[in-house]
Amino acid sequence: MEFINRAFELKELENAYKLSRKRLFPILITGPRRIGKTRLIEEFCKKKKFLYFFVYEGKGANSLLREFEKELKDKKIIDQYRTVSSVEEFIEIIFSQCRGWVVVFDEVQYMRSIYKPFFSLMQRKIDENQDYPTMIVFLGSVVGLVKRVFEDLKSPLYGRMKQKISLNQLSYKAIRKMMYKLDYLDEEDYACFYCIFGGFPKYYVTMEDYNLQKNSLLNALGFLFFRENAPLKNEVVDMLRQEFGKGKSYYYDIIEAIALGKTKLSEIASYTGKHQTDITPFMKDLMDYYEIIKRETIITEDPKKSRTSIYIIKSPLFRFWFKFVYPNLRYIESGKFDLVLDNIKKEINSYTGLGFEEICKQIIEEINKSYLVGKWWGYQRRDGKREEIEIDIVALNEKNKEVLFGECKWKEKANAENIVKKLVEKSKHINWNNEERKESYAVFAKSFSKKIDKFEGSKVYCYDLNDIGKIIKH
């Protein structure tokens, strides 16, 4: 599949490359597995002199050194008869014979267990060769390990990187292009696959590798996850084991709770059978160290001061796995894949609803980049009872005092008038520039039985899947 998007990251790398023509320029590229780090560097290195060293987890230092030696010989850095006898000698070659090259170390965090002095040797050479015109690129994907290697104050390479690029998920707009390349033409297919695979390009490439073009969502999931020897059967398990190591079931319990809709700290604690104070350190690890979950606050509050927050799983695939796979491992291990797929078929619409909200937020930002987009939740009294209320999307323009309230309904034939009527009532509970704000409303749905463009004098925007497709195209 052709390379799609990452224009900003490529521009950053090109700028770094220009700077490396005059001096040493070490750079770190991080991001979770499957986000496209290797593919990005392949695209960047086209028409450049580059060396590529992949660090295989579990390989011995001598075995890895032979592979590094072969790359040096293939690129004619050293002659065919030379033997590189040590990692020290290898690093010496990099800093004496690779002037003007791009030198890439992929999955470099694994050197920590293969040959730990590698990082100290690198530190010394980087410090001694600041005027050596070479670009050294370190790629890392196991988030916790990468932080230990590059961000720990005691780490040899702490503070040695001239630049850090963190790769985030591709947008719905970019993934839509990938799905089009896979011969999908229906906006509902684009949305459904995005709600499971998110902005991780590798999974769409995997679909192409196995000729799954035009397959229905359930057929594709069945092939990729739910059969013997399925290519992605152990995908999430393997990634979590790399991050957490063995044990640490408390992390799994917390992520499962969030995947099942327990998004408040009190709900997560109750689900896991722990006190809130007991799980707080683990929540912090999952947010700051492993970067698997994120904290979201009410859009109208300062995130640093807000005491009202919910927690969200960043990867849609993790959310999918912990909702449908982790609770049903006994069925999967015994080969009862159809039972799991039947459950997915029943619940996939409600599951897709949350992912659809993320797509809708991106659409709002596509329409008006000046909006700060988030969500809001709170309480109201109805018939003497306190009930929770929520607004899926609240978009604020502080400069013009504009606010847009939005609801996302993953359903057919939505009645926009009924939805906006309830939305207007909920919006009255939001305290934000109450006396001078300009209000408008938006409803997103698969399709509408009735669209409206105004309600009680306020502008209303109705977007169905066809409208979403048109906005992205134009």
CSV table of C-alpha atoms in Angstrom, one decimal:
chain,number,residue,atom,x,y,z
A,1,MET,CA,0.0,0.0,0.0
A,2,GLU,CA,1.3,3.5,-0.8
A,3,PHE,CA,2.5,5.8,1.9
A,4,ILE,CA,-0.3,8.0,3.2
A,5,ASN,CA,-0.1,11.2,5.3
A,6,ARG,CA,2.7,12.0,7.8
A,7,ALA,CA,3.6,15.2,5.9
A,8,PHE,CA,4.4,17.1,9.1
A,9,GLU,CA,6.7,14.4,10.4
A,10,LEU,CA,8.5,14.1,7.1
A,11,LYS,CA,9.1,17.8,7.0
A,12,GLU,CA,10.5,17.7,10.5
A,13,LEU,CA,12.9,14.8,9.5
A,14,GLU,CA,14.0,16.7,6.4
A,15,ASN,CA,14.8,19.8,8.5
A,16,ALA,CA,16.8,17.6,10.9
A,17,TYR,CA,18.6,16.1,7.9
A,18,LYS,CA,19.6,19.5,6.7
A,19,LEU,CA,21.0,20.3,10.2
A,20,SER,CA,22.9,17.0,10.2
A,21,ARG,CA,24.9,18.1,7.2
A,22,LYS,CA,26.9,20.4,9.5
A,23,ARG,CA,26.8,18.6,12.9
A,24,LEU,CA,25.8,15.5,14.7
A,25,PHE,CA,22.0,15.3,14.9
A,26,PRO,CA,20.6,12.4,17.1
A,27,ILE,CA,16.8,12.2,17.0
A,28,LEU,CA,14.3,9.9,18.7
A,29,ILE,CA,11.1,8.7,17.1
A,30,THR,CA,8.6,7.1,19.5
A,31,GLY,CA,5.1,5.7,19.3
A,32,PRO,CA,3.2,2.5,20.0
A,33,ARG,CA,3.7,-0.6,17.9
A,34,ARG,CA,1.9,-0.6,14.5
A,35,ILE,CA,1.8,3.2,14.4
A,36,GLY,CA,4.1,3.4,11.3
A,37,LYS,CA,7.5,4.4,12.6
A,38,THR,CA,9.5,2.0,10.4
A,39,ARG,CA,7.4,2.9,7.3
A,40,LEU,CA,7.9,6.6,8.0
A,41,ILE,CA,11.7,6.2,8.2
A,42,GLU,CA,11.7,4.1,5.0
A,43,GLU,CA,9.9,6.9,3.2
A,44,PHE,CA,12.3,9.5,4.6
A,45,CYS,CA,15.4,7.6,3.7
A,46,LYS,CA,14.5,7.3,0.0
A,47,LYS,CA,17.3,8.7,-2.2
A,48,LYS,CA,19.5,9.1,0.9
A,49,LYS,CA,22.5,7.2,2.1
A,50,PHE,CA,21.3,5.3,5.1
A,51,LEU,CA,22.2,2.3,7.4
A,52,TYR,CA,19.4,0.4,9.0
A,53,PHE,CA,20.0,-1.7,12.1
A,54,PHE,CA,17.0,-3.6,13.6
A,55,VAL,CA,17.4,-4.7,17.2
A,56,TYR,CA,15.7,-8.1,17.6
A,57,GLU,CA,14.2,-8.8,21.0
A,58,GLY,CA,15.8,-11.9,22.5
A,59,LYS,CA,18.8,-12.1,20.2
A,60,GLY,CA,22.3,-12.4,21.7
A,61,ALA,CA,24.8,-9.6,21.3
A,62,ASN,CA,27.1,-11.7,19.0
A,63,SER,CA,24.2,-12.7,16.7
A,64,LEU,CA,23.0,-9.1,16.5
A,65,LEU,CA,26.5,-7.9,15.8
A,66,ARG,CA,26.8,-10.3,12.8
A,67,GLU,CA,23.6,-8.7,11.4
A,68,PHE,CA,24.9,-5.2,11.9
A,69,GLU,CA,28.2,-6.2,10.3
A,70,LYS,CA,26.4,-7.5,7.2
A,71,GLU,CA,24.6,-4.1,6.8
A,72,LEU,CA,27.9,-2.3,7.0
A,73,LYS,CA,29.3,-4.6,4.3
A,74,ASP,CA,26.2,-4.4,2.1
A,75,LYS,CA,26.5,-0.6,2.1
A,76,LYS,CA,30.3,-0.8,1.6
A,77,ILE,CA,31.2,0.9,4.8
A,78,ILE,CA,33.7,-1.9,5.6
A,79,ASP,CA,35.2,-4.4,3.2
A,80,GLN,CA,33.8,-8.0,2.9
A,81,TYR,CA,36.7,-9.6,4.7
A,82,ARG,CA,36.6,-7.5,7.9
A,83,THR,CA,35.1,-8.9,11.1
A,84,VAL,CA,33.5,-6.6,13.6
A,85,SER,CA,34.6,-8.1,16.9
A,86,SER,CA,32.7,-6.1,19.4
A,87,VAL,CA,29.9,-3.6,19.9
A,88,GLU,CA,32.5,-1.1,20.9
A,89,GLU,CA,34.2,-1.6,17.5
A,90,PHE,CA,30.8,-1.3,15.7
A,91,ILE,CA,30.1,2.0,17.4
A,92,GLU,CA,33.6,3.3,16.6
A,93,ILE,CA,32.9,2.5,12.9
A,94,ILE,CA,29.6,4.5,13.0
A,95,PHE,CA,31.4,7.5,14.3
A,96,SER,CA,34.4,7.3,12.1
A,97,GLN,CA,33.3,5.9,8.7
A,98,CYS,CA,29.6,7.0,8.3
A,99,ARG,CA,30.0,10.7,7.8
A,100,GLY,CA,27.0,12.1,6.0
A,101,TRP,CA,24.9,9.0,6.4
A,102,VAL,CA,21.5,8.5,8.1
A,103,VAL,CA,22.0,5.8,10.7
A,104,VAL,CA,18.8,4.2,12.0
A,105,PHE,CA,18.4,1.9,15.1
A,106,ASP,CA,15.0,0.4,15.1
A,107,GLU,CA,13.5,-1.0,18.3
A,108,VAL,CA,16.6,0.3,20.1
A,109,GLN,CA,15.1,-0.1,23.5
A,110,TYR,CA,15.8,-3.9,23.3
A,111,MET,CA,19.5,-3.2,23.5
A,112,ARG,CA,18.9,-2.7,27.2
A,113,SER,CA,18.6,-6.4,27.7
A,114,ILE,CA,20.9,-7.5,24.9
A,115,TYR,CA,24.0,-5.3,25.6
A,116,LYS,CA,23.3,-2.6,28.2
A,117,PRO,CA,26.7,-0.8,27.8
A,118,PHE,CA,25.5,0.2,24.3
A,119,PHE,CA,23.8,3.3,25.6
A,120,SER,CA,26.8,4.4,27.7
A,121,LEU,CA,29.1,3.9,24.6
A,122,MET,CA,26.6,5.9,22.5
A,123,GLN,CA,26.6,8.7,25.1
A,124,ARG,CA,30.3,9.0,25.1
A,125,LYS,CA,30.5,9.1,21.3
A,126,ILE,CA,27.7,11.6,21.0
A,127,ASP,CA,29.4,13.9,23.5
A,128,GLU,CA,32.8,13.6,21.8
A,129,ASN,CA,31.6,14.0,18.2
A,130,GLN,CA,29.2,17.0,18.1
A,131,ASP,CA,30.8,18.3,14.9
A,132,TYR,CA,30.4,14.9,13.1
A,133,PRO,CA,27.9,15.5,10.3
A,134,THR,CA,25.6,12.5,10.6
A,135,MET,CA,22.0,11.9,11.5
A,136,ILE,CA,21.4,9.1,14.0
A,137,VAL,CA,17.7,8.0,14.3
A,138,PHE,CA,16.5,5.9,17.2
A,139,LEU,CA,13.1,4.3,16.9
A,140,GLY,CA,11.3,2.9,19.9
A,141,SER,CA,7.9,1.4,20.5
A,142,VAL,CA,7.7,-0.2,23.9
A,143,VAL,CA,6.7,3.0,25.6
A,144,GLY,CA,7.8,2.2,29.1
A,145,LEU,CA,11.2,0.9,28.1
A,146,VAL,CA,11.8,3.8,25.7
A,147,LYS,CA,11.2,6.2,28.6
A,148,ARG,CA,13.6,4.3,30.8
A,149,VAL,CA,16.3,4.6,28.1
A,150,PHE,CA,15.8,8.2,27.0
A,151,GLU,CA,13.9,10.1,29.7
A,152,ASP,CA,15.2,8.7,33.0
A,153,LEU,CA,17.5,11.2,34.6
A,154,LYS,CA,20.0,8.5,35.3
A,155,SER,CA,20.0,7.1,31.7
A,156,PRO,CA,23.2,7.7,29.7
A,157,LEU,CA,21.2,9.1,26.8
A,158,TYR,CA,19.1,11.5,28.8
A,159,GLY,CA,19.2,14.9,27.2
A,160,ARG,CA,21.3,13.8,24.3
A,161,MET,CA,18.6,13.8,21.6
A,162,LYS,CA,18.4,17.0,19.5
A,163,GLN,CA,14.8,16.3,18.7
A,164,LYS,CA,12.0,13.9,19.6
A,165,ILE,CA,9.1,13.1,17.3
A,166,SER,CA,6.1,11.3,18.8
A,167,LEU,CA,3.9,9.5,16.3
A,168,ASN,CA,0.2,9.7,17.0
A,169,GLN,CA,-2.6,7.8,15.3
A,170,LEU,CA,-3.5,8.8,11.8
A,171,SER,CA,-6.7,10.8,11.4
A,172,TYR,CA,-10.0,9.4,10.2
A,173,LYS,CA,-9.4,11.4,7.0
A,174,ALA,CA,-6.1,9.5,6.4
A,175,ILE,CA,-7.5,6.1,7.3
A,176,ARG,CA,-10.4,6.7,5.0
A,177,LYS,CA,-7.9,7.0,2.1
A,178,MET,CA,-6.4,3.7,3.1
A,179,MET,CA,-9.8,2.0,3.2
A,180,TYR,CA,-10.5,3.4,-0.2
A,181,LYS,CA,-7.3,1.8,-1.5
A,182,LEU,CA,-8.7,-1.5,-0.1
A,183,ASP,CA,-11.7,-1.1,-2.4
A,184,TYR,CA,-14.2,0.0,0.3
A,185,LEU,CA,-16.6,2.7,-0.9
A,186,ASP,CA,-19.2,2.9,1.9
A,187,GLU,CA,-18.8,5.5,4.7
A,188,GLU,CA,-20.3,3.1,7.2
A,189,ASP,CA,-17.5,0.6,6.5
A,190,TYR,CA,-14.9,3.4,6.9
A,191,ALA,CA,-16.3,4.3,10.3
A,192,CYS,CA,-16.8,0.8,11.6
A,193,PHE,CA,-13.2,-0.3,10.8
A,194,TYR,CA,-11.8,2.9,12.2
A,195,CYS,CA,-13.7,2.3,15.5
A,196,ILE,CA,-11.7,-0.9,15.9
A,197,PHE,CA,-8.3,-0.3,14.3
A,198,GLY,CA,-8.2,3.4,14.9
A,199,GLY,CA,-5.4,5.3,13.2
A,200,PHE,CA,-2.9,2.4,13.2
A,201,PRO,CA,-1.9,1.9,9.6
A,202,LYS,CA,-0.4,-1.5,10.1
A,203,TYR,CA,-3.8,-3.2,10.6
A,204,TYR,CA,-5.1,-1.9,7.3
A,205,VAL,CA,-1.9,-3.1,5.5
A,206,THR,CA,-2.5,-6.5,7.2
A,207,MET,CA,-6.0,-6.5,5.6
A,208,GLU,CA,-4.3,-5.9,2.2
A,209,ASP,CA,-1.7,-8.6,2.9
A,210,TYR,CA,-4.4,-11.2,3.4
A,211,ASN,CA,-6.6,-10.0,0.5
A,212,LEU,CA,-9.5,-9.0,2.8
A,213,GLN,CA,-10.6,-6.2,0.5
A,214,LYS,CA,-14.3,-5.7,0.5
A,215,ASN,CA,-14.8,-8.2,3.3
A,216,SER,CA,-17.5,-7.3,5.8
A,217,LEU,CA,-16.4,-6.2,9.3
A,218,LEU,CA,-17.3,-9.4,10.9
A,219,ASN,CA,-15.7,-11.6,8.2
A,220,ALA,CA,-12.5,-9.5,8.5
A,221,LEU,CA,-12.5,-9.8,12.3
A,222,GLY,CA,-13.1,-13.5,12.1
A,223,PHE,CA,-10.2,-14.0,9.8
A,224,LEU,CA,-7.8,-11.7,11.7
A,225,PHE,CA,-8.6,-12.6,15.3
A,226,PHE,CA,-11.1,-15.4,15.8
A,227,ARG,CA,-9.8,-18.7,14.3
A,228,GLU,CA,-6.8,-21.0,14.9
A,229,ASN,CA,-3.6,-19.4,13.8
A,230,ALA,CA,-5.3,-16.0,13.1
A,231,PRO,CA,-2.6,-13.4,12.3
A,232,LEU,CA,-3.8,-11.0,15.0
A,233,LYS,CA,-5.0,-13.5,17.6
A,234,ASN,CA,-2.3,-12.7,20.1
A,235,GLU,CA,-1.7,-9.1,19.0
A,236,VAL,CA,-2.9,-7.2,22.1
A,237,VAL,CA,-1.6,-9.9,24.5
A,238,ASP,CA,1.9,-9.7,23.0
A,239,MET,CA,2.0,-5.9,23.2
A,240,LEU,CA,0.8,-5.8,26.8
A,241,ARG,CA,3.4,-8.4,27.8
A,242,GLN,CA,6.1,-6.4,26.2
A,243,GLU,CA,5.0,-3.3,28.2
A,244,PHE,CA,4.1,-4.9,31.5
A,245,GLY,CA,6.1,-8.1,31.7
A,246,LYS,CA,4.6,-11.0,33.5
A,247,GLY,CA,1.9,-10.7,36.1
A,248,LYS,CA,0.5,-7.2,36.9
A,249,SER,CA,-3.1,-8.4,36.5
A,250,TYR,CA,-4.2,-5.2,38.2
A,251,TYR,CA,-3.4,-3.2,35.0
A,252,TYR,CA,-5.5,-5.6,33.0
A,253,ASP,CA,-8.4,-5.2,35.4
A,254,ILE,CA,-8.3,-1.4,35.2
A,255,ILE,CA,-8.2,-1.4,31.4
A,256,GLU,CA,-11.1,-4.0,31.3
A,257,ALA,CA,-13.2,-1.8,33.6
A,258,ILE,CA,-12.7,1.2,31.3
A,259,ALA,CA,-13.4,-0.8,28.2
A,260,LEU,CA,-16.7,-1.9,29.8
A,261,GLY,CA,-17.8,1.7,30.4
A,262,LYS,CA,-16.5,2.2,33.9
A,263,THR,CA,-14.8,5.5,33.1
A,264,LYS,CA,-14.8,7.3,36.5
A,265,LEU,CA,-12.3,6.6,39.2
A,266,SER,CA,-14.9,5.5,41.6
A,267,GLU,CA,-16.5,3.1,39.1
A,268,ILE,CA,-13.1,1.6,38.2
A,269,ALA,CA,-12.2,1.1,41.8
A,270,SER,CA,-15.6,-0.6,42.5
A,271,TYR,CA,-15.2,-2.9,39.4
A,272,THR,CA,-11.7,-3.9,40.5
A,273,GLY,CA,-12.7,-4.3,44.2
A,274,LYS,CA,-10.1,-1.8,45.3
A,275,HIS,CA,-10.2,1.5,47.1
A,276,GLN,CA,-9.6,4.6,44.9
A,277,THR,CA,-6.4,5.4,46.7
A,278,ASP,CA,-5.1,1.9,46.0
A,279,ILE,CA,-5.5,2.1,42.2
A,280,THR,CA,-4.4,5.7,41.8
A,281,PRO,CA,-0.7,4.8,41.4
A,282,PHE,CA,-1.6,2.2,38.7
A,283,MET,CA,-3.8,4.7,36.9
A,284,LYS,CA,-0.9,7.1,36.9
A,285,ASP,CA,1.4,4.4,35.4
A,286,LEU,CA,-1.1,3.6,32.7
A,287,MET,CA,-1.4,7.3,31.8
A,288,ASP,CA,2.1,8.7,32.1
A,289,TYR,CA,4.4,5.7,31.8
A,290,TYR,CA,2.7,3.3,29.5
A,291,GLU,CA,0.4,5.9,27.8
A,292,ILE,CA,-2.4,3.3,27.4
A,293,ILE,CA,-5.2,5.4,28.9
A,294,LYS,CA,-5.8,9.2,29.1
A,295,ARG,CA,-7.7,11.5,31.4
A,296,GLU,CA,-10.4,13.7,30.0
A,297,THR,CA,-12.0,16.6,31.8
A,298,ILE,CA,-15.0,18.7,31.2
A,299,ILE,CA,-14.3,21.0,28.3
A,300,THR,CA,-15.3,24.2,30.2
A,301,GLU,CA,-12.9,23.4,33.1
A,302,ASP,CA,-9.1,23.9,33.4
A,303,PRO,CA,-7.7,20.3,33.1
A,304,LYS,CA,-5.0,21.1,35.7
A,305,LYS,CA,-7.5,22.3,38.3
A,306,SER,CA,-10.5,20.1,37.4
A,307,ARG,CA,-11.5,17.4,39.9
A,308,THR,CA,-14.1,15.9,37.5
A,309,SER,CA,-12.6,13.5,35.0
A,310,ILE,CA,-13.1,10.3,33.1
A,311,TYR,CA,-10.6,7.9,31.7
A,312,ILE,CA,-10.4,6.6,28.2
A,313,ILE,CA,-8.4,3.9,26.4
A,314,LYS,CA,-6.3,5.5,23.7
A,315,SER,CA,-6.1,2.6,21.3
A,316,PRO,CA,-9.5,1.5,19.8
A,317,LEU,CA,-8.1,-2.0,19.3
A,318,PHE,CA,-7.3,-2.2,23.1
A,319,ARG,CA,-10.8,-1.1,23.8
A,320,PHE,CA,-12.2,-3.7,21.4
A,321,TRP,CA,-10.0,-6.5,22.8
A,322,PHE,CA,-10.8,-5.8,26.5
A,323,LYS,CA,-14.5,-5.5,25.8
A,324,PHE,CA,-14.9,-8.6,23.6
A,325,VAL,CA,-11.9,-10.8,23.9
A,326,TYR,CA,-10.4,-10.6,27.4
A,327,PRO,CA,-13.7,-11.5,29.1
A,328,ASN,CA,-14.1,-14.4,26.7
A,329,LEU,CA,-10.7,-15.9,26.7
A,330,ARG,CA,-12.0,-19.3,27.9
A,331,TYR,CA,-14.2,-19.6,24.8
A,332,ILE,CA,-11.3,-18.5,22.5
A,333,GLU,CA,-8.8,-20.9,24.0
A,334,SER,CA,-11.3,-23.8,23.5
A,335,GLY,CA,-11.9,-22.8,19.9
A,336,LYS,CA,-15.5,-21.5,20.3
A,337,PHE,CA,-14.9,-18.5,18.1
A,338,ASP,CA,-18.4,-18.4,16.8
A,339,LEU,CA,-19.8,-17.6,20.3
A,340,VAL,CA,-17.5,-14.6,20.6
A,341,LEU,CA,-18.4,-13.4,17.0
A,342,ASP,CA,-22.1,-13.7,17.8
A,343,ASN,CA,-21.6,-11.5,20.9
A,344,ILE,CA,-19.7,-9.0,18.8
A,345,LYS,CA,-22.5,-9.0,16.2
A,346,LYS,CA,-25.1,-8.2,18.9
A,347,GLU,CA,-23.1,-5.4,20.5
A,348,ILE,CA,-21.1,-3.9,17.7
A,349,ASN,CA,-23.5,-1.0,17.2
A,350,SER,CA,-23.3,0.2,20.8
A,351,TYR,CA,-19.6,-0.3,20.8
A,352,THR,CA,-19.2,1.8,17.6
A,353,GLY,CA,-21.1,4.7,19.1
A,354,LEU,CA,-18.1,5.8,21.3
A,355,GLY,CA,-15.7,5.6,18.3
A,356,PHE,CA,-18.2,7.5,16.2
A,357,GLU,CA,-17.9,10.4,18.7
A,358,GLU,CA,-14.2,10.6,18.0
A,359,ILE,CA,-14.9,10.8,14.2
A,360,CYS,CA,-17.4,13.5,14.8
A,361,LYS,CA,-14.9,15.5,16.9
A,362,GLN,CA,-12.5,15.3,14.0
A,363,ILE,CA,-15.2,16.5,11.6
A,364,ILE,CA,-15.9,19.6,13.7
A,365,GLU,CA,-12.1,20.4,13.8
A,366,GLU,CA,-12.0,19.9,10.0
A,367,ILE,CA,-14.8,22.4,9.5
A,368,ASN,CA,-13.5,25.0,12.0
A,369,LYS,CA,-9.9,24.6,13.3
A,370,SER,CA,-10.5,27.5,15.8
A,371,TYR,CA,-12.7,25.3,17.9
A,372,LEU,CA,-11.5,23.7,21.1
A,373,VAL,CA,-13.5,20.4,21.0
A,374,GLY,CA,-14.3,18.2,24.0
A,375,LYS,CA,-17.3,16.9,25.9
A,376,TRP,CA,-19.4,17.9,29.0
A,377,TRP,CA,-21.2,16.0,31.7
A,378,GLY,CA,-22.9,16.9,34.9
A,379,TYR,CA,-26.2,16.4,36.7
A,380,GLN,CA,-29.8,17.7,36.7
A,381,ARG,CA,-32.9,17.2,38.8
A,382,ARG,CA,-35.8,15.5,37.3
A,383,ASP,CA,-38.9,14.6,39.3
A,384,GLY,CA,-37.0,15.2,42.5
A,385,LYS,CA,-34.2,12.8,41.5
A,386,ARG,CA,-30.6,13.6,40.6
A,387,GLU,CA,-29.7,12.2,37.2
A,388,GLU,CA,-26.5,12.3,35.2
A,389,ILE,CA,-26.5,14.2,31.8
A,390,GLU,CA,-23.9,14.3,29.1
A,391,ILE,CA,-23.3,16.2,25.9
A,392,ASP,CA,-21.1,14.2,23.4
A,393,ILE,CA,-19.5,17.3,21.8
A,394,VAL,CA,-19.0,20.8,23.0
A,395,ALA,CA,-16.9,23.0,20.8
A,396,LEU,CA,-15.8,26.4,22.1
A,397,ASN,CA,-14.4,29.5,20.3
A,398,GLU,CA,-13.2,31.7,23.1
A,399,LYS,CA,-12.4,34.6,20.8
A,400,ASN,CA,-15.8,34.9,19.2
A,401,LYS,CA,-17.7,33.5,22.2
A,402,GLU,CA,-19.2,30.8,20.0
A,403,VAL,CA,-20.3,27.4,21.3
A,404,LEU,CA,-21.5,24.4,19.4
A,405,PHE,CA,-23.3,21.6,21.2
A,406,GLY,CA,-23.4,18.3,19.4
A,407,GLU,CA,-24.9,14.8,19.8
A,408,CYS,CA,-23.6,11.7,18.0
A,409,LYS,CA,-26.2,9.0,17.3
A,410,TRP,CA,-24.9,5.8,15.6
A,411,LYS,CA,-28.4,5.0,14.3
A,412,GLU,CA,-30.5,5.1,11.2
A,413,LYS,CA,-33.3,7.5,10.6
A,414,ALA,CA,-32.5,9.8,13.6
A,415,ASN,CA,-35.1,12.5,14.3
A,416,ALA,CA,-33.0,15.7,14.5
A,417,GLU,CA,-35.7,17.8,16.0
A,418,ASN,CA,-36.3,15.5,19.0
A,419,ILE,CA,-32.5,15.2,19.5
A,420,VAL,CA,-31.9,19.0,19.4
A,421,LYS,CA,-34.9,19.6,21.8
A,422,LYS,CA,-33.2,17.5,24.4
A,423,LEU,CA,-29.8,18.9,23.6
A,424,VAL,CA,-31.0,22.5,24.2
A,425,GLU,CA,-32.3,21.5,27.6
A,426,LYS,CA,-29.0,20.0,28.6
A,427,SER,CA,-27.0,22.9,27.2
A,428,LYS,CA,-28.6,25.2,29.8
A,429,HIS,CA,-26.6,23.5,32.5
A,430,ILE,CA,-23.3,24.6,30.9
A,431,ASN,CA,-21.8,27.7,32.5
A,432,TRP,CA,-19.6,29.4,29.9
A,433,ASN,CA,-20.1,33.0,28.8
A,434,ASN,CA,-23.8,32.6,29.5
A,435,GLU,CA,-24.8,36.2,28.8
A,436,GLU,CA,-22.9,36.7,25.5
A,437,ARG,CA,-22.3,33.3,23.9
A,438,LYS,CA,-23.6,32.5,20.4
A,439,GLU,CA,-25.1,29.0,20.4
A,440,SER,CA,-25.5,26.5,17.6
A,441,TYR,CA,-26.2,22.8,17.5
A,442,ALA,CA,-25.0,19.8,15.5
A,443,VAL,CA,-26.4,16.3,15.2
A,444,PHE,CA,-24.4,13.4,13.7
A,445,ALA,CA,-26.1,10.1,12.7
A,446,LYS,CA,-25.9,7.3,10.2
A,447,SER,CA,-29.0,8.7,8.5
A,448,PHE,CA,-32.0,11.0,9.4
A,449,SER,CA,-35.7,10.6,9.1
A,450,LYS,CA,-35.9,14.3,9.4
A,451,LYS,CA,-33.3,17.1,9.2
A,452,ILE,CA,-33.7,20.6,10.5
A,453,ASP,CA,-31.5,23.7,10.0
A,454,LYS,CA,-32.9,25.9,12.9
A,455,PHE,CA,-34.4,25.4,16.3
A,456,GLU,CA,-35.8,28.2,18.4
A,457,GLY,CA,-33.8,30.7,16.3
A,458,SER,CA,-30.5,28.9,16.6
A,459,LYS,CA,-28.6,27.3,13.8
A,460,VAL,CA,-28.7,23.5,13.5
A,461,TYR,CA,-26.3,21.4,11.5
A,462,CYS,CA,-27.3,17.8,10.6
A,463,TYR,CA,-24.6,15.5,9.3
A,464,ASP,CA,-25.3,12.0,8.1
A,465,LEU,CA,-22.6,9.6,6.9
A,466,ASN,CA,-22.9,10.9,3.3
A,467,ASP,CA,-22.3,14.5,4.6
A,468,ILE,CA,-19.3,13.4,6.6
A,469,GLY,CA,-17.8,11.8,3.4
A,470,LYS,CA,-18.4,15.1,1.5
A,471,ILE,CA,-16.8,17.2,4.2
A,472,ILE,CA,-13.7,15.1,4.2
A,473,LYS,CA,-13.4,15.0,0.4
A,474,HIS,CA,-13.7,18.7,0.0
